């Protein structure tokens, strides 16, 4: 059974600093997703990572996938206040085809001016 | 505008009173899914549908029903709601079954069961 764990759960960081959010998963996952949720809002898709070594970047966010370590990371470069949100990773069990999603508990990021 | 809509956005009800939360998408997506979001638990998948008349259970289907009679609609039915179903519910859709397909989420329905 696929389990997805994120850490840290809460992250308070200064503007301009770099930090990484970690997403570990327990069994084989066909792909790994990252989502963003602003307070009181819905979820927005950020990245889809399909294969070992995959790296995707959008602005100050960069996501990577290491399938051997069962680890994905979301790296934040030179944080700005607008990045304050909750970030979720999600996997999809290989046995489910492309239909099931298992989410992590989320990382609440607060960027302080 | 391409979107996923949910109704109602907020609902307060009492234990045992049947309710339906509607979800509709205008993007001709094949796949639709329901999630619930609870503090400290992230999102958990309730049911999903790969296409019309094809549905399957997610991780937490107990106490919920769904139907997919039309491609655009995927209602979530609570036949006899209980307080432990108080939650924030999201509907999502995606184009099809490609590995790269991304999900588009609705605005959410906040349900309180007294």
PDB file of C-alpha atoms in Angstrom:
ATOM      1  CA  UNK A   1       0.000   0.000   0.000  1.00  0.00           C
ATOM      2  CA  UNK A   2       1.424   3.343  -1.027  1.00  0.00           C
ATOM      3  CA  UNK A   3       2.041   5.853   1.736  1.00  0.00           C
ATOM      4  CA  UNK A   4       3.303   9.371   1.130  1.00  0.00           C
ATOM      5  CA  UNK A   5       5.039  11.403   3.815  1.00  0.00           C
ATOM      6  CA  UNK A   6       6.084  15.009   3.640  1.00  0.00           C
ATOM      7  CA  UNK A   7       8.385  16.980   5.841  1.00  0.00           C
ATOM      8  CA  UNK A   8       8.492  19.403   7.321  1.00  0.00           C
ATOM      9  CA  UNK A   9       4.812  19.939   8.052  1.00  0.00           C
ATOM     10  CA  UNK A  10       5.362  23.619   8.753  1.00  0.00           C
ATOM     11  CA  UNK A  11       8.060  25.861   7.415  1.00  0.00           C
ATOM     12  CA  UNK A  12       8.640  29.482   8.230  1.00  0.00           C
ATOM     13  CA  UNK A  13      11.411  31.078   6.256  1.00  0.00           C
ATOM     14  CA  UNK A  14      12.844  34.482   5.508  1.00  0.00           C
ATOM     15  CA  UNK A  15      12.540  36.074   2.114  1.00  0.00           C
ATOM     16  CA  UNK A  16      15.580  35.442  -0.019  1.00  0.00           C
ATOM     17  CA  UNK A  17      16.466  32.118   1.614  1.00  0.00           C
ATOM     18  CA  UNK A  18      16.535  28.684   0.035  1.00  0.00           C
ATOM     19  CA  UNK A  19      14.816  25.632   1.397  1.00  0.00           C
ATOM     20  CA  UNK A  20      13.688  22.153   0.433  1.00  0.00           C
ATOM     21  CA  UNK A  21      10.489  20.221   1.082  1.00  0.00           C
ATOM     22  CA  UNK A  22      10.838  16.444   1.126  1.00  0.00           C
ATOM     23  CA  UNK A  23       8.342  13.862  -0.043  1.00  0.00           C
ATOM     24  CA  UNK A  24       9.009  10.209   0.724  1.00  0.00           C
ATOM     25  CA  UNK A  25       6.858   7.396  -0.544  1.00  0.00           C
ATOM     26  CA  UNK A  26       6.725   3.794   0.559  1.00  0.00           C
ATOM     27  CA  UNK A  27       6.259   1.670  -2.558  1.00  0.00           C
ATOM     28  CA  UNK A  28       6.510   2.021  -6.287  1.00  0.00           C
ATOM     29  CA  UNK A  29       4.680   5.003  -7.681  1.00  0.00           C
ATOM     30  CA  UNK A  30       4.315   5.533 -11.407  1.00  0.00           C
ATOM     31  CA  UNK A  31       4.637   9.257 -11.011  1.00  0.00           C
ATOM     32  CA  UNK A  32       4.849  12.003  -8.462  1.00  0.00           C
ATOM     33  CA  UNK A  33       2.823  15.194  -8.424  1.00  0.00           C
ATOM     34  CA  UNK A  34       3.235  18.503  -6.668  1.00  0.00           C
ATOM     35  CA  UNK A  35       0.338  20.845  -5.919  1.00  0.00           C
ATOM     36  CA  UNK A  36      -0.031  24.243  -4.344  1.00  0.00           C
ATOM     37  CA  UNK A  37      -2.954  25.428  -2.214  1.00  0.00           C
ATOM     38  CA  UNK A  38      -3.326  29.052  -1.188  1.00  0.00           C
ATOM     39  CA  UNK A  39      -5.167  29.690   2.089  1.00  0.00           C
ATOM     40  CA  UNK A  40      -8.900  29.186   1.642  1.00  0.00           C
ATOM     41  CA  UNK A  41      -8.463  28.240  -1.994  1.00  0.00           C
ATOM     42  CA  UNK A  42      -8.423  25.176  -4.178  1.00  0.00           C
ATOM     43  CA  UNK A  43      -5.430  23.193  -5.401  1.00  0.00           C
ATOM     44  CA  UNK A  44      -3.320  24.070  -8.380  1.00  0.00           C
ATOM     45  CA  UNK A  45      -1.086  21.604 -10.169  1.00  0.00           C
ATOM     46  CA  UNK A  46       2.610  22.498 -10.179  1.00  0.00           C
ATOM     47  CA  UNK A  47       4.603  19.559 -11.506  1.00  0.00           C
ATOM     48  CA  UNK A  48       4.302  16.009 -12.756  1.00  0.00           C
ATOM     49  CA  UNK A  49       7.449  13.889 -12.430  1.00  0.00           C
ATOM     50  CA  UNK A  50       7.469  10.660 -14.372  1.00  0.00           C
ATOM     51  CA  UNK A  51      10.867   9.047 -14.228  1.00  0.00           C
ATOM     52  CA  UNK A  52      13.973   8.678 -12.155  1.00  0.00           C
ATOM     53  CA  UNK A  53      16.088  11.778 -12.310  1.00  0.00           C
ATOM     54  CA  UNK A  54      13.256  13.938 -13.622  1.00  0.00           C
ATOM     55  CA  UNK A  55      13.629  17.612 -12.825  1.00  0.00           C
ATOM     56  CA  UNK A  56      11.058  20.312 -13.475  1.00  0.00           C
ATOM     57  CA  UNK A  57      11.419  24.013 -12.791  1.00  0.00           C
ATOM     58  CA  UNK A  58       8.982  26.896 -12.722  1.00  0.00           C
ATOM     59  CA  UNK A  59      10.215  30.220 -11.471  1.00  0.00           C
ATOM     60  CA  UNK A  60      11.668  29.807  -7.990  1.00  0.00           C
ATOM     61  CA  UNK A  61      10.386  26.252  -7.596  1.00  0.00           C
ATOM     62  CA  UNK A  62      12.251  23.172  -8.740  1.00  0.00           C
ATOM     63  CA  UNK A  63      11.015  19.618  -8.263  1.00  0.00           C
ATOM     64  CA  UNK A  64      13.020  16.442  -8.666  1.00  0.00           C
ATOM     65  CA  UNK A  65      12.412  12.723  -8.402  1.00  0.00           C
ATOM     66  CA  UNK A  66      14.671   9.897  -7.240  1.00  0.00           C
ATOM     67  CA  UNK A  67      12.730   6.671  -7.696  1.00  0.00           C
ATOM     68  CA  UNK A  68      15.474   4.510  -6.181  1.00  0.00           C
ATOM     69  CA  UNK A  69      15.358   6.462  -2.942  1.00  0.00           C
ATOM     70  CA  UNK A  70      11.565   6.891  -3.278  1.00  0.00           C
ATOM     71  CA  UNK A  71      12.070  10.572  -2.704  1.00  0.00           C
ATOM     72  CA  UNK A  72      10.907  13.739  -4.367  1.00  0.00           C
ATOM     73  CA  UNK A  73      12.018  17.202  -3.382  1.00  0.00           C
ATOM     74  CA  UNK A  74      10.582  20.648  -3.965  1.00  0.00           C
ATOM     75  CA  UNK A  75      13.344  23.219  -3.763  1.00  0.00           C
ATOM     76  CA  UNK A  76      12.560  26.868  -3.201  1.00  0.00           C
ATOM     77  CA  UNK A  77      15.145  29.359  -4.342  1.00  0.00           C
ATOM     78  CA  UNK A  78      15.284  32.892  -2.933  1.00  0.00           C
ATOM     79  CA  UNK A  79      11.820  32.688  -1.398  1.00  0.00           C
ATOM     80  CA  UNK A  80       9.364  35.531  -1.802  1.00  0.00           C
ATOM     81  CA  UNK A  81       6.184  36.222   0.141  1.00  0.00           C
ATOM     82  CA  UNK A  82       3.986  35.137  -2.791  1.00  0.00           C
ATOM     83  CA  UNK A  83       5.204  31.578  -2.333  1.00  0.00           C
ATOM     84  CA  UNK A  84       3.425  31.337   1.016  1.00  0.00           C
ATOM     85  CA  UNK A  85       0.998  28.433   0.603  1.00  0.00           C
ATOM     86  CA  UNK A  86       0.542  24.782   1.445  1.00  0.00           C
ATOM     87  CA  UNK A  87       2.357  22.386  -0.847  1.00  0.00           C
ATOM     88  CA  UNK A  88       1.240  18.810  -1.366  1.00  0.00           C
ATOM     89  CA  UNK A  89       2.944  15.934  -3.050  1.00  0.00           C
ATOM     90  CA  UNK A  90       0.961  12.971  -4.313  1.00  0.00           C
ATOM     91  CA  UNK A  91       1.815   9.590  -5.735  1.00  0.00           C
ATOM     92  CA  UNK A  92      -0.117   7.070  -7.730  1.00  0.00           C
ATOM     93  CA  UNK A  93       0.239   3.365  -6.892  1.00  0.00           C
ATOM     94  CA  UNK A  94       1.642   1.451  -9.829  1.00  0.00           C
ATOM     95  CA  UNK A  95      -1.017  -1.213  -9.386  1.00  0.00           C
ATOM     96  CA  UNK A  96      -3.852   1.269  -9.849  1.00  0.00           C
ATOM     97  CA  UNK A  97      -3.088   2.233 -13.404  1.00  0.00           C
ATOM     98  CA  UNK A  98      -3.365   5.981 -13.585  1.00  0.00           C
ATOM     99  CA  UNK A  99      -6.470   6.354 -11.502  1.00  0.00           C
ATOM    100  CA  UNK A 100      -5.647   6.560  -7.786  1.00  0.00           C
ATOM    101  CA  UNK A 101      -3.913   9.374  -5.964  1.00  0.00           C
ATOM    102  CA  UNK A 102      -2.342   9.230  -2.525  1.00  0.00           C
ATOM    103  CA  UNK A 103      -1.533  12.630  -1.048  1.00  0.00           C
ATOM    104  CA  UNK A 104       0.929  13.639   1.586  1.00  0.00           C
ATOM    105  CA  UNK A 105      -0.287  15.691   4.537  1.00  0.00           C
ATOM    106  CA  UNK A 106       1.071  18.901   3.085  1.00  0.00           C
ATOM    107  CA  UNK A 107       3.751  21.422   4.028  1.00  0.00           C
ATOM    108  CA  UNK A 108       2.523  24.815   5.126  1.00  0.00           C
ATOM    109  CA  UNK A 109       5.064  27.366   3.997  1.00  0.00           C
ATOM    110  CA  UNK A 110       5.154  30.894   5.355  1.00  0.00           C
ATOM    111  CA  UNK A 111       7.640  33.320   3.874  1.00  0.00           C
ATOM    112  CA  UNK A 112       8.390  36.238   6.135  1.00  0.00           C
ATOM    113  CA  UNK A 113       9.379  39.631   4.781  1.00  0.00           C
TER     114      UNK A 113
ATOM    115  CA  UNK B   1     -13.766  29.600 -19.267  1.00  0.00           C
ATOM    116  CA  UNK B   2     -12.530  26.084 -18.594  1.00  0.00           C
ATOM    117  CA  UNK B   3     -13.487  25.141 -15.081  1.00  0.00           C
ATOM    118  CA  UNK B   4     -14.739  22.665 -12.530  1.00  0.00           C
ATOM    119  CA  UNK B   5     -17.730  23.889 -10.555  1.00  0.00           C
ATOM    120  CA  UNK B   6     -19.156  22.555  -7.320  1.00  0.00           C
ATOM    121  CA  UNK B   7     -22.434  23.277  -5.584  1.00  0.00           C
ATOM    122  CA  UNK B   8     -23.141  24.151  -2.927  1.00  0.00           C
ATOM    123  CA  UNK B   9     -19.964  25.828  -1.725  1.00  0.00           C
ATOM    124  CA  UNK B  10     -21.057  25.696   1.907  1.00  0.00           C
ATOM    125  CA  UNK B  11     -23.550  23.380   3.539  1.00  0.00           C
ATOM    126  CA  UNK B  12     -24.631  22.804   7.105  1.00  0.00           C
ATOM    127  CA  UNK B  13     -26.886  19.828   7.631  1.00  0.00           C
ATOM    128  CA  UNK B  14     -27.984  17.375  10.293  1.00  0.00           C
ATOM    129  CA  UNK B  15     -27.133  13.747  10.816  1.00  0.00           C
ATOM    130  CA  UNK B  16     -29.048  11.392   8.550  1.00  0.00           C
ATOM    131  CA  UNK B  17     -30.405  13.926   6.078  1.00  0.00           C
ATOM    132  CA  UNK B  18     -29.460  12.826   2.581  1.00  0.00           C
ATOM    133  CA  UNK B  19     -27.535  15.319   0.519  1.00  0.00           C
ATOM    134  CA  UNK B  20     -25.881  15.642  -2.864  1.00  0.00           C
ATOM    135  CA  UNK B  21     -22.898  17.770  -3.802  1.00  0.00           C
ATOM    136  CA  UNK B  22     -22.764  18.420  -7.514  1.00  0.00           C
ATOM    137  CA  UNK B  23     -19.628  18.630  -9.638  1.00  0.00           C
ATOM    138  CA  UNK B  24     -19.530  19.695 -13.251  1.00  0.00           C
ATOM    139  CA  UNK B  25     -16.689  20.283 -15.713  1.00  0.00           C
ATOM    140  CA  UNK B  26     -16.828  21.944 -19.126  1.00  0.00           C
ATOM    141  CA  UNK B  27     -13.549  20.589 -20.501  1.00  0.00           C
ATOM    142  CA  UNK B  28     -14.823  17.264 -21.871  1.00  0.00           C
ATOM    143  CA  UNK B  29     -12.566  15.434 -19.424  1.00  0.00           C
ATOM    144  CA  UNK B  30     -12.855  11.686 -19.130  1.00  0.00           C
ATOM    145  CA  UNK B  31     -11.579  11.351 -15.562  1.00  0.00           C
ATOM    146  CA  UNK B  32     -13.216  12.864 -12.493  1.00  0.00           C
ATOM    147  CA  UNK B  33     -12.559  12.346  -8.821  1.00  0.00           C
ATOM    148  CA  UNK B  34     -13.734  13.346  -5.352  1.00  0.00           C
ATOM    149  CA  UNK B  35     -11.477  14.120  -2.386  1.00  0.00           C
ATOM    150  CA  UNK B  36     -11.954  15.167   1.161  1.00  0.00           C
ATOM    151  CA  UNK B  37      -9.482  17.388   2.980  1.00  0.00           C
ATOM    152  CA  UNK B  38      -9.113  17.237   6.731  1.00  0.00           C
ATOM    153  CA  UNK B  39      -6.546  19.044   8.909  1.00  0.00           C
ATOM    154  CA  UNK B  40      -3.410  16.986   9.363  1.00  0.00           C
ATOM    155  CA  UNK B  41      -4.543  14.333   6.883  1.00  0.00           C
ATOM    156  CA  UNK B  42      -4.030  16.032   3.541  1.00  0.00           C
ATOM    157  CA  UNK B  43      -6.395  15.005   0.771  1.00  0.00           C
ATOM    158  CA  UNK B  44      -7.903  11.555   0.617  1.00  0.00           C
ATOM    159  CA  UNK B  45      -9.546  10.176  -2.479  1.00  0.00           C
ATOM    160  CA  UNK B  46     -13.155   9.070  -2.072  1.00  0.00           C
ATOM    161  CA  UNK B  47     -14.194   7.858  -5.517  1.00  0.00           C
ATOM    162  CA  UNK B  48     -13.058   8.330  -9.068  1.00  0.00           C
ATOM    163  CA  UNK B  49     -14.506   7.789 -12.504  1.00  0.00           C
ATOM    164  CA  UNK B  50     -12.569   6.890 -15.614  1.00  0.00           C
ATOM    165  CA  UNK B  51     -15.494   7.631 -17.915  1.00  0.00           C
ATOM    166  CA  UNK B  52     -19.272   7.554 -18.133  1.00  0.00           C
ATOM    167  CA  UNK B  53     -20.750   4.689 -16.123  1.00  0.00           C
ATOM    168  CA  UNK B  54     -17.277   3.647 -14.878  1.00  0.00           C
ATOM    169  CA  UNK B  55     -16.490   4.412 -11.249  1.00  0.00           C
ATOM    170  CA  UNK B  56     -14.266   2.915  -8.582  1.00  0.00           C
ATOM    171  CA  UNK B  57     -13.412   3.367  -4.923  1.00  0.00           C
ATOM    172  CA  UNK B  58     -10.620   5.507  -3.650  1.00  0.00           C
ATOM    173  CA  UNK B  59      -9.135   5.231  -0.178  1.00  0.00           C
ATOM    174  CA  UNK B  60     -12.129   6.393   1.866  1.00  0.00           C
ATOM    175  CA  UNK B  61     -15.376   5.443   0.078  1.00  0.00           C
ATOM    176  CA  UNK B  62     -17.417   4.410   3.117  1.00  0.00           C
ATOM    177  CA  UNK B  63     -20.567   6.487   3.535  1.00  0.00           C
ATOM    178  CA  UNK B  64     -20.439   7.955   0.030  1.00  0.00           C
ATOM    179  CA  UNK B  65     -21.962   7.144  -3.319  1.00  0.00           C
ATOM    180  CA  UNK B  66     -21.266   8.513  -6.777  1.00  0.00           C
ATOM    181  CA  UNK B  67     -22.686   8.211 -10.249  1.00  0.00           C
ATOM    182  CA  UNK B  68     -21.437   9.208 -13.681  1.00  0.00           C
ATOM    183  CA  UNK B  69     -24.354   9.282 -16.077  1.00  0.00           C
ATOM    184  CA  UNK B  70     -22.988  12.124 -18.152  1.00  0.00           C
ATOM    185  CA  UNK B  71     -19.405  12.984 -18.952  1.00  0.00           C
ATOM    186  CA  UNK B  72     -19.568  16.453 -17.481  1.00  0.00           C
ATOM    187  CA  UNK B  73     -21.208  15.622 -14.130  1.00  0.00           C
ATOM    188  CA  UNK B  74     -20.016  13.588 -11.164  1.00  0.00           C
ATOM    189  CA  UNK B  75     -22.239  14.095  -8.103  1.00  0.00           C
ATOM    190  CA  UNK B  76     -21.238  12.968  -4.626  1.00  0.00           C
ATOM    191  CA  UNK B  77     -24.090  11.541  -2.576  1.00  0.00           C
ATOM    192  CA  UNK B  78     -24.190  11.163   1.188  1.00  0.00           C
ATOM    193  CA  UNK B  79     -27.184   8.935   1.909  1.00  0.00           C
ATOM    194  CA  UNK B  80     -27.027   9.324   5.683  1.00  0.00           C
ATOM    195  CA  UNK B  81     -24.432  11.906   6.660  1.00  0.00           C
ATOM    196  CA  UNK B  82     -22.681  11.644   9.994  1.00  0.00           C
ATOM    197  CA  UNK B  83     -20.565  14.187  11.905  1.00  0.00           C
ATOM    198  CA  UNK B  84     -17.346  12.423  10.866  1.00  0.00           C
ATOM    199  CA  UNK B  85     -18.121  13.436   7.291  1.00  0.00           C
ATOM    200  CA  UNK B  86     -17.706  17.083   8.221  1.00  0.00           C
ATOM    201  CA  UNK B  87     -14.930  18.113   5.878  1.00  0.00           C
ATOM    202  CA  UNK B  88     -13.832  20.174   2.901  1.00  0.00           C
ATOM    203  CA  UNK B  89     -14.635  18.355  -0.324  1.00  0.00           C
ATOM    204  CA  UNK B  90     -12.942  18.845  -3.670  1.00  0.00           C
ATOM    205  CA  UNK B  91     -13.937  17.577  -7.062  1.00  0.00           C
ATOM    206  CA  UNK B  92     -11.276  17.293  -9.754  1.00  0.00           C
ATOM    207  CA  UNK B  93     -11.105  16.341 -13.394  1.00  0.00           C
ATOM    208  CA  UNK B  94      -8.377  15.568 -15.872  1.00  0.00           C
ATOM    209  CA  UNK B  95      -8.401  14.944 -19.627  1.00  0.00           C
ATOM    210  CA  UNK B  96      -7.816  11.201 -19.733  1.00  0.00           C
ATOM    211  CA  UNK B  97      -5.462   8.462 -18.656  1.00  0.00           C
ATOM    212  CA  UNK B  98      -2.140   9.825 -19.822  1.00  0.00           C
ATOM    213  CA  UNK B  99       0.590   9.787 -17.184  1.00  0.00           C
ATOM    214  CA  UNK B 100       1.224  13.462 -17.803  1.00  0.00           C
ATOM    215  CA  UNK B 101      -2.386  14.529 -17.409  1.00  0.00           C
ATOM    216  CA  UNK B 102      -2.842  17.096 -14.716  1.00  0.00           C
ATOM    217  CA  UNK B 103      -5.862  17.424 -12.442  1.00  0.00           C
ATOM    218  CA  UNK B 104      -8.020  20.535 -12.325  1.00  0.00           C
ATOM    219  CA  UNK B 105      -9.720  21.111  -9.012  1.00  0.00           C
ATOM    220  CA  UNK B 106     -13.051  22.696  -8.208  1.00  0.00           C
ATOM    221  CA  UNK B 107     -13.373  25.463  -5.610  1.00  0.00           C
ATOM    222  CA  UNK B 108     -14.366  23.138  -2.789  1.00  0.00           C
ATOM    223  CA  UNK B 109     -17.489  22.480  -0.719  1.00  0.00           C
ATOM    224  CA  UNK B 110     -17.317  22.944   3.009  1.00  0.00           C
ATOM    225  CA  UNK B 111     -19.723  20.526   4.658  1.00  0.00           C
ATOM    226  CA  UNK B 112     -20.701  20.555   8.308  1.00  0.00           C
ATOM    227  CA  UNK B 113     -22.819  17.703   9.671  1.00  0.00           C
ATOM    228  CA  UNK B 114     -24.358  18.403  13.072  1.00  0.00           C
TER     229      UNK B 114
END
